[in-house]
mmCIF file of C-alpha atoms and ligand atoms in Angstrom:
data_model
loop_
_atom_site.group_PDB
_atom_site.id
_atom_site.type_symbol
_atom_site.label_atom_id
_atom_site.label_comp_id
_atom_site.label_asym_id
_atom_site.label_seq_id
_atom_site.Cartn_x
_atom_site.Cartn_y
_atom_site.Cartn_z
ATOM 1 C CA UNK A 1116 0.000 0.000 0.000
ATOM 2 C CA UNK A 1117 1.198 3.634 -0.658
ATOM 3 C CA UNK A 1118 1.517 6.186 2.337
ATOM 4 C CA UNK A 1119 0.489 9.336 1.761
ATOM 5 C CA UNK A 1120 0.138 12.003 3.707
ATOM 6 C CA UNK A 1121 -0.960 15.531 3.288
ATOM 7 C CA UNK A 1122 0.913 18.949 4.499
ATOM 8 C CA UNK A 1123 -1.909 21.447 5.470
ATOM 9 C CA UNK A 1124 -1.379 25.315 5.729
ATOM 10 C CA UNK A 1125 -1.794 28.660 4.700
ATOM 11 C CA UNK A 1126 2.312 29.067 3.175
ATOM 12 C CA UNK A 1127 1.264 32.827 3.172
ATOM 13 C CA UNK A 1128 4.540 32.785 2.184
ATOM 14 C CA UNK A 1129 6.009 29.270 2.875
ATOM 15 C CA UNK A 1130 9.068 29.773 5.256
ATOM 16 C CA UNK A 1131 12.199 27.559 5.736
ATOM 17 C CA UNK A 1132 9.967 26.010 9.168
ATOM 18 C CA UNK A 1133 7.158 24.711 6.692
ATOM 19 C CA UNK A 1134 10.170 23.956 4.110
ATOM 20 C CA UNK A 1135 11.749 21.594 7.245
ATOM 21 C CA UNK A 1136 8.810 19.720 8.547
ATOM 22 C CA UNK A 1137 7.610 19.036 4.507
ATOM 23 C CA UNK A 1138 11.203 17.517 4.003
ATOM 24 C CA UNK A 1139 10.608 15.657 7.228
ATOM 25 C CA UNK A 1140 7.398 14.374 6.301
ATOM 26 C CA UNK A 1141 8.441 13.604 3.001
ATOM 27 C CA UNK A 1142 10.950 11.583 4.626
ATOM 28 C CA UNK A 1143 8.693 9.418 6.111
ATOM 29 C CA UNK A 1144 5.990 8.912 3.430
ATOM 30 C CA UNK A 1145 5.818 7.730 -0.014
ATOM 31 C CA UNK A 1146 3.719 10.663 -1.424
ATOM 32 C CA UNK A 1147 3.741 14.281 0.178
ATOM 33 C CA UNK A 1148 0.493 16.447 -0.448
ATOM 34 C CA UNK A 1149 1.113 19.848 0.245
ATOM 35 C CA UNK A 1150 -2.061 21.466 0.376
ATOM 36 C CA UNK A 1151 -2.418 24.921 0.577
ATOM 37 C CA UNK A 1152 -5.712 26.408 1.627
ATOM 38 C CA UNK A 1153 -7.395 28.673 0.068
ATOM 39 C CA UNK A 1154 -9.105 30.845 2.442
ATOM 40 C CA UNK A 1155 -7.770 30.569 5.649
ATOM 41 C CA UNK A 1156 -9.679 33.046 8.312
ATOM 42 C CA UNK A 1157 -6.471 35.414 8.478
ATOM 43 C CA UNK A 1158 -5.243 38.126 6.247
ATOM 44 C CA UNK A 1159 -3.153 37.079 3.337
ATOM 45 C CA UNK A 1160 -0.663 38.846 1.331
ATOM 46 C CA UNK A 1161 -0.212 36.094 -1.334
ATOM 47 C CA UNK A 1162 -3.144 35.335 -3.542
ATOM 48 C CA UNK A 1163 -3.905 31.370 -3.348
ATOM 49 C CA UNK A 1164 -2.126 30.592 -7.438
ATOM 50 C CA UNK A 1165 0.958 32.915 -5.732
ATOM 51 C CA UNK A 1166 1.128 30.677 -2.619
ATOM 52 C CA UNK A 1167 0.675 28.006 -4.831
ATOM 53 C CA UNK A 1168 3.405 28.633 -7.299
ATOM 54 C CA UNK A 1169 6.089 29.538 -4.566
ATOM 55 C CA UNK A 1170 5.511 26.823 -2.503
ATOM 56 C CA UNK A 1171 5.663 24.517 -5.318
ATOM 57 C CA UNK A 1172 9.333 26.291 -6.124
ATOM 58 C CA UNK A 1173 10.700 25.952 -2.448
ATOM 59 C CA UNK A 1174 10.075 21.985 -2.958
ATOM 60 C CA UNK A 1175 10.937 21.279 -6.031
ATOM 61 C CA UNK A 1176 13.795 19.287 -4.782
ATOM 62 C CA UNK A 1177 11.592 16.688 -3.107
ATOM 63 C CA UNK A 1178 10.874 14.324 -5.727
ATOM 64 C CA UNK A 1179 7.759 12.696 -3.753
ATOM 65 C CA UNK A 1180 5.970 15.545 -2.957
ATOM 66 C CA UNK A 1181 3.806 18.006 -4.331
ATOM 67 C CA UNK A 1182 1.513 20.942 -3.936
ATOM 68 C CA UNK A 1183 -1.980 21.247 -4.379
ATOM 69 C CA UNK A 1184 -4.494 24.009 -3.577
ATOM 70 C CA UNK A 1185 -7.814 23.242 -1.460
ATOM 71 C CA UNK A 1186 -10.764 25.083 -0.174
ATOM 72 C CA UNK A 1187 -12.778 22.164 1.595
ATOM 73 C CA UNK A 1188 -12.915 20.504 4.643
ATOM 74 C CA UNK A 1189 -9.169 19.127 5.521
ATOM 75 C CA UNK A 1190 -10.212 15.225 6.249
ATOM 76 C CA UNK A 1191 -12.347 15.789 2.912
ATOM 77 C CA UNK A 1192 -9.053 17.101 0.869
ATOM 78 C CA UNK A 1193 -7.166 14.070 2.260
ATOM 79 C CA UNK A 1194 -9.845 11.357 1.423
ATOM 80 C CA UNK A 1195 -9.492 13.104 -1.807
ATOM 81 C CA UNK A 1196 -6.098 12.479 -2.744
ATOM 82 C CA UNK A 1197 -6.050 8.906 -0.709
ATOM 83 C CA UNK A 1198 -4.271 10.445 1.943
ATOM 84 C CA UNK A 1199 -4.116 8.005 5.251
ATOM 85 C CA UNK A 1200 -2.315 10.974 7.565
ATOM 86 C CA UNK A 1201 -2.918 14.857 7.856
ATOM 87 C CA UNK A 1202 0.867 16.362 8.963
ATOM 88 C CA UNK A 1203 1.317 19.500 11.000
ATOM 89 C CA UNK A 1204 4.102 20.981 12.129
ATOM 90 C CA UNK A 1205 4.503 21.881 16.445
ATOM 91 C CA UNK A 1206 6.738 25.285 17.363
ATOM 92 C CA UNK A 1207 4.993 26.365 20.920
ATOM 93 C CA UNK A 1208 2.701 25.410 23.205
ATOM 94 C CA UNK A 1209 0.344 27.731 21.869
ATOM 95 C CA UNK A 1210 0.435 25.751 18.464
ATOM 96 C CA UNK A 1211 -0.213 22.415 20.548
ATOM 97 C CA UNK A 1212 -3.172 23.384 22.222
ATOM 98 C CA UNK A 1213 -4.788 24.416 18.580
ATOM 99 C CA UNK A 1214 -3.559 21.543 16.575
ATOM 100 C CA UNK A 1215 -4.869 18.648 19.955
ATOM 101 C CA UNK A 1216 -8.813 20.439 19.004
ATOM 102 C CA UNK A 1217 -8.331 20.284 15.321
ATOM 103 C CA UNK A 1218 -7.006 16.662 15.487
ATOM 104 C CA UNK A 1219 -9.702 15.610 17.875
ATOM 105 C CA UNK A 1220 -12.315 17.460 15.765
ATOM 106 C CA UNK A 1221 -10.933 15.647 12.541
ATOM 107 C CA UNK A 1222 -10.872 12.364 14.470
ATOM 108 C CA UNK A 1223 -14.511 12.712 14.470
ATOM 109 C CA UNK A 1224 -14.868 13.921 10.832
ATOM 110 C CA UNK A 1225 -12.514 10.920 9.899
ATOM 111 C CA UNK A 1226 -11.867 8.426 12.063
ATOM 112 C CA UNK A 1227 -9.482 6.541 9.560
ATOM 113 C CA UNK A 1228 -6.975 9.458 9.118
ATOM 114 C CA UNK A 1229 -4.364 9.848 11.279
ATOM 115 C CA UNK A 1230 -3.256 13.262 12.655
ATOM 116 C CA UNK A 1231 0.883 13.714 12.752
ATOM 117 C CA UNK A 1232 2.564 16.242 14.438
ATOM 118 C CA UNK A 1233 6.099 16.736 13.954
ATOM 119 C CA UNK A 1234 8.042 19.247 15.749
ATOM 120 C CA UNK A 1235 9.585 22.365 14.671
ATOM 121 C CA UNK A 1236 13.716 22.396 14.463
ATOM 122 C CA UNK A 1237 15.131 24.820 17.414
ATOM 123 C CA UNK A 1238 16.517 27.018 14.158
ATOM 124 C CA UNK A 1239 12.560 27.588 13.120
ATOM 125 C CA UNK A 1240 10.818 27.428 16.537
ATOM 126 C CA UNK A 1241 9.768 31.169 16.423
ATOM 127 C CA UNK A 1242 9.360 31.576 12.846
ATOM 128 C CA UNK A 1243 5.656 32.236 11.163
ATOM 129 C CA UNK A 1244 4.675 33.611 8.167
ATOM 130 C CA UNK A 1245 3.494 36.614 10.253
ATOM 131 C CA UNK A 1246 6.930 37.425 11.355
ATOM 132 C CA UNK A 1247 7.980 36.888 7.865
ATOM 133 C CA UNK A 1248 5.416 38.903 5.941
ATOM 134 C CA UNK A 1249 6.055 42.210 9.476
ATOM 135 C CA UNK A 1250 10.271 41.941 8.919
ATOM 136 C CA UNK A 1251 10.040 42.005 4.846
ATOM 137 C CA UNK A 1252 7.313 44.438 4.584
ATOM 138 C CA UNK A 1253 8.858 46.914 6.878
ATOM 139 C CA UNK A 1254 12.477 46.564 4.856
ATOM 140 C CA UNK A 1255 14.317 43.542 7.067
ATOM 141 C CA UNK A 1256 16.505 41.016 5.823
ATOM 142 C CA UNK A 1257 14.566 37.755 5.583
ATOM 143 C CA UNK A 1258 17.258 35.533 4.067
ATOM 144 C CA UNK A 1259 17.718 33.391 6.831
ATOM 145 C CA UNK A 1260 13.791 32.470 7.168
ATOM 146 C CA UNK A 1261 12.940 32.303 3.231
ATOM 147 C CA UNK A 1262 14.243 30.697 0.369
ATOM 148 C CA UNK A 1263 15.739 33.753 -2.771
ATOM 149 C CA UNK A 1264 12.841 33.106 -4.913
ATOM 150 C CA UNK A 1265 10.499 34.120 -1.929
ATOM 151 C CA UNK A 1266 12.389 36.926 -0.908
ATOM 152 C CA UNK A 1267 12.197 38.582 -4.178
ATOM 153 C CA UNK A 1268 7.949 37.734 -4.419
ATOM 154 C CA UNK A 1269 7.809 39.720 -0.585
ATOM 155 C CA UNK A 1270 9.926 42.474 -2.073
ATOM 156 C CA UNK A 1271 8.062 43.032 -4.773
ATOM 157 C CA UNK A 1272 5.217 43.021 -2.805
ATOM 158 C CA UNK A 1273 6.436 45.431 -0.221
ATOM 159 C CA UNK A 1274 7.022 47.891 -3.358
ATOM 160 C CA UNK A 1275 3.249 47.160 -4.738
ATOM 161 C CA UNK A 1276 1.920 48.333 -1.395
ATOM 162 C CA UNK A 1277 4.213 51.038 -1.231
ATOM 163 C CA UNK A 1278 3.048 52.350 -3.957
ATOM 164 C CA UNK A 1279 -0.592 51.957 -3.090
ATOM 165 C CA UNK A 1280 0.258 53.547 0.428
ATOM 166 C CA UNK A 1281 -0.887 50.507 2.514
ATOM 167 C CA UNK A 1282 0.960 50.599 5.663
ATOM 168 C CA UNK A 1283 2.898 47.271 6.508
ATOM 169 C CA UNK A 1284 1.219 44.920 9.142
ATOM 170 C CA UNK A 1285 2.750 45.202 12.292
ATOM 171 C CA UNK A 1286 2.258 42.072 14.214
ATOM 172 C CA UNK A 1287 4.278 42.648 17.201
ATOM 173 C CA UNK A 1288 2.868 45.870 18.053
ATOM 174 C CA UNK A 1289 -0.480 44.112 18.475
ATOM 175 C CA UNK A 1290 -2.714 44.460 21.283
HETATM 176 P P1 ADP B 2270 2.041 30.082 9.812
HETATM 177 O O1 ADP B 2270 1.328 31.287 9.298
HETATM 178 O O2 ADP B 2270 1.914 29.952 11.296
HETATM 179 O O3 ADP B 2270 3.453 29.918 9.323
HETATM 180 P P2 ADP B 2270 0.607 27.952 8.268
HETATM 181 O O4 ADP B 2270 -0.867 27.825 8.320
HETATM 182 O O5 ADP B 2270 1.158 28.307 6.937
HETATM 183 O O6 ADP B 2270 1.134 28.899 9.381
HETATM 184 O O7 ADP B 2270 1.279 26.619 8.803
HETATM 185 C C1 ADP B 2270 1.100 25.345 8.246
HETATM 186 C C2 ADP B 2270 1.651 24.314 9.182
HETATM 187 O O8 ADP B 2270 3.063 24.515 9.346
HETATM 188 C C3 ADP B 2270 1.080 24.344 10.603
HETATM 189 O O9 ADP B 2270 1.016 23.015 11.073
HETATM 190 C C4 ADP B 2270 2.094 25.108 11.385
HETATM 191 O O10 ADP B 2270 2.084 24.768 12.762
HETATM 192 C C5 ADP B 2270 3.381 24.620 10.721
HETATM 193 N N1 ADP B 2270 4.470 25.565 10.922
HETATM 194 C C6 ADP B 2270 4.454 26.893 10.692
HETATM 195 N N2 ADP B 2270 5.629 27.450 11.034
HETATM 196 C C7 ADP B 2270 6.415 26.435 11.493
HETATM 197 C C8 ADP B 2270 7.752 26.370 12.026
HETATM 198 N N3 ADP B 2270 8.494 27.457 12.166
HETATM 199 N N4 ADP B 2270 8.232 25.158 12.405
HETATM 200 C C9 ADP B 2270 7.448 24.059 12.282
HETATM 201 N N5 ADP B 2270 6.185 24.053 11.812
HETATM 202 C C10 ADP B 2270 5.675 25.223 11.418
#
């Protein structure tokens, strides 16, 4: 029987902590689904074929996986594709507490799938696309958190909204 697994996330961009636990996972697996969702309930700066497309370049080493877009139900996406295991990736406790509801949620959805947490590398533990998306936007150097071809698509971005005078979103100064 073939193992596959799917990757779930945003990847608003993808980072070099999504780019670890997808190697990971692909490690383990015989097929890799990353699936990148559509609408997720946060604010995006990548549309979903942009996500798609750079995603799809930071793996294209990884001969076993690859990257799909998705706007259903999770469990539903994975039945889709034959998937037997949903894989997340752990950095803080905060992240446990949300991925134990969502796996015992999807448990219920679909009992059959198994729910895989792997946890982040000490290098990535604080990085999120958030931080990514606040350092680039506001000028930083985000080398060491995103592969070249993703620093370039968050440059150009930066000048788009620039241009268009939308401030830069500053996630560390939130309330
Ligand atoms: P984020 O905006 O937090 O980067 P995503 O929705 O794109 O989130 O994340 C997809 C999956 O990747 C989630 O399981 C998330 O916990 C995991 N992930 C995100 N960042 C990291 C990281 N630095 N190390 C390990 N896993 C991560």
């Amino acid at each position: 029987m073939k193992h596959i697994a799917i990757y779930p996330g945003a990847f608003d961009p993808i980072h070099f902590g999504h780019v670890d636990i997808a190697i990971r996972a692909a490690s383990i697996f015989d097929e890799l689904v990353v699936a990148v969702y559509d609408k997720p309930a946060k604010p995006l700066l990548f549309t979903i074929q942009e996500r798609v497309e750079l995603t799809r370049q930071a793996l294209a080493d990884l001969p076993n996986a690859r990257v799909a877009a998705y706007s259903s139900l999770t469990v539903e996406f994975a039945r889709e594709v034959g998937a037997q295991a949903i894989v997340r990736g752990l950095r803080a406790t905060n992240d446990f507490e949300l991925e134990y509801q969502m796996a015992l949620t999807n448990r219920k959805l679909a009992p059959e799938i198994e729910f895989i947490c792997l946890m982040t590398r000490q290098d990535y533990a604080f990085l999120s696309s958030s931080v990514v998306k606040e350092v680039a936007l506001l000028g930083g150097d985000v080398s060491g958190m995103v592969p070249l071809h993703v620093a370039s698509a968050l440059e150009i971005k930066k000048r788009e909204r620039e241009k268009n005078h939308q401030p830069a979103p500053v996630v560390s100064l939130r309330d």
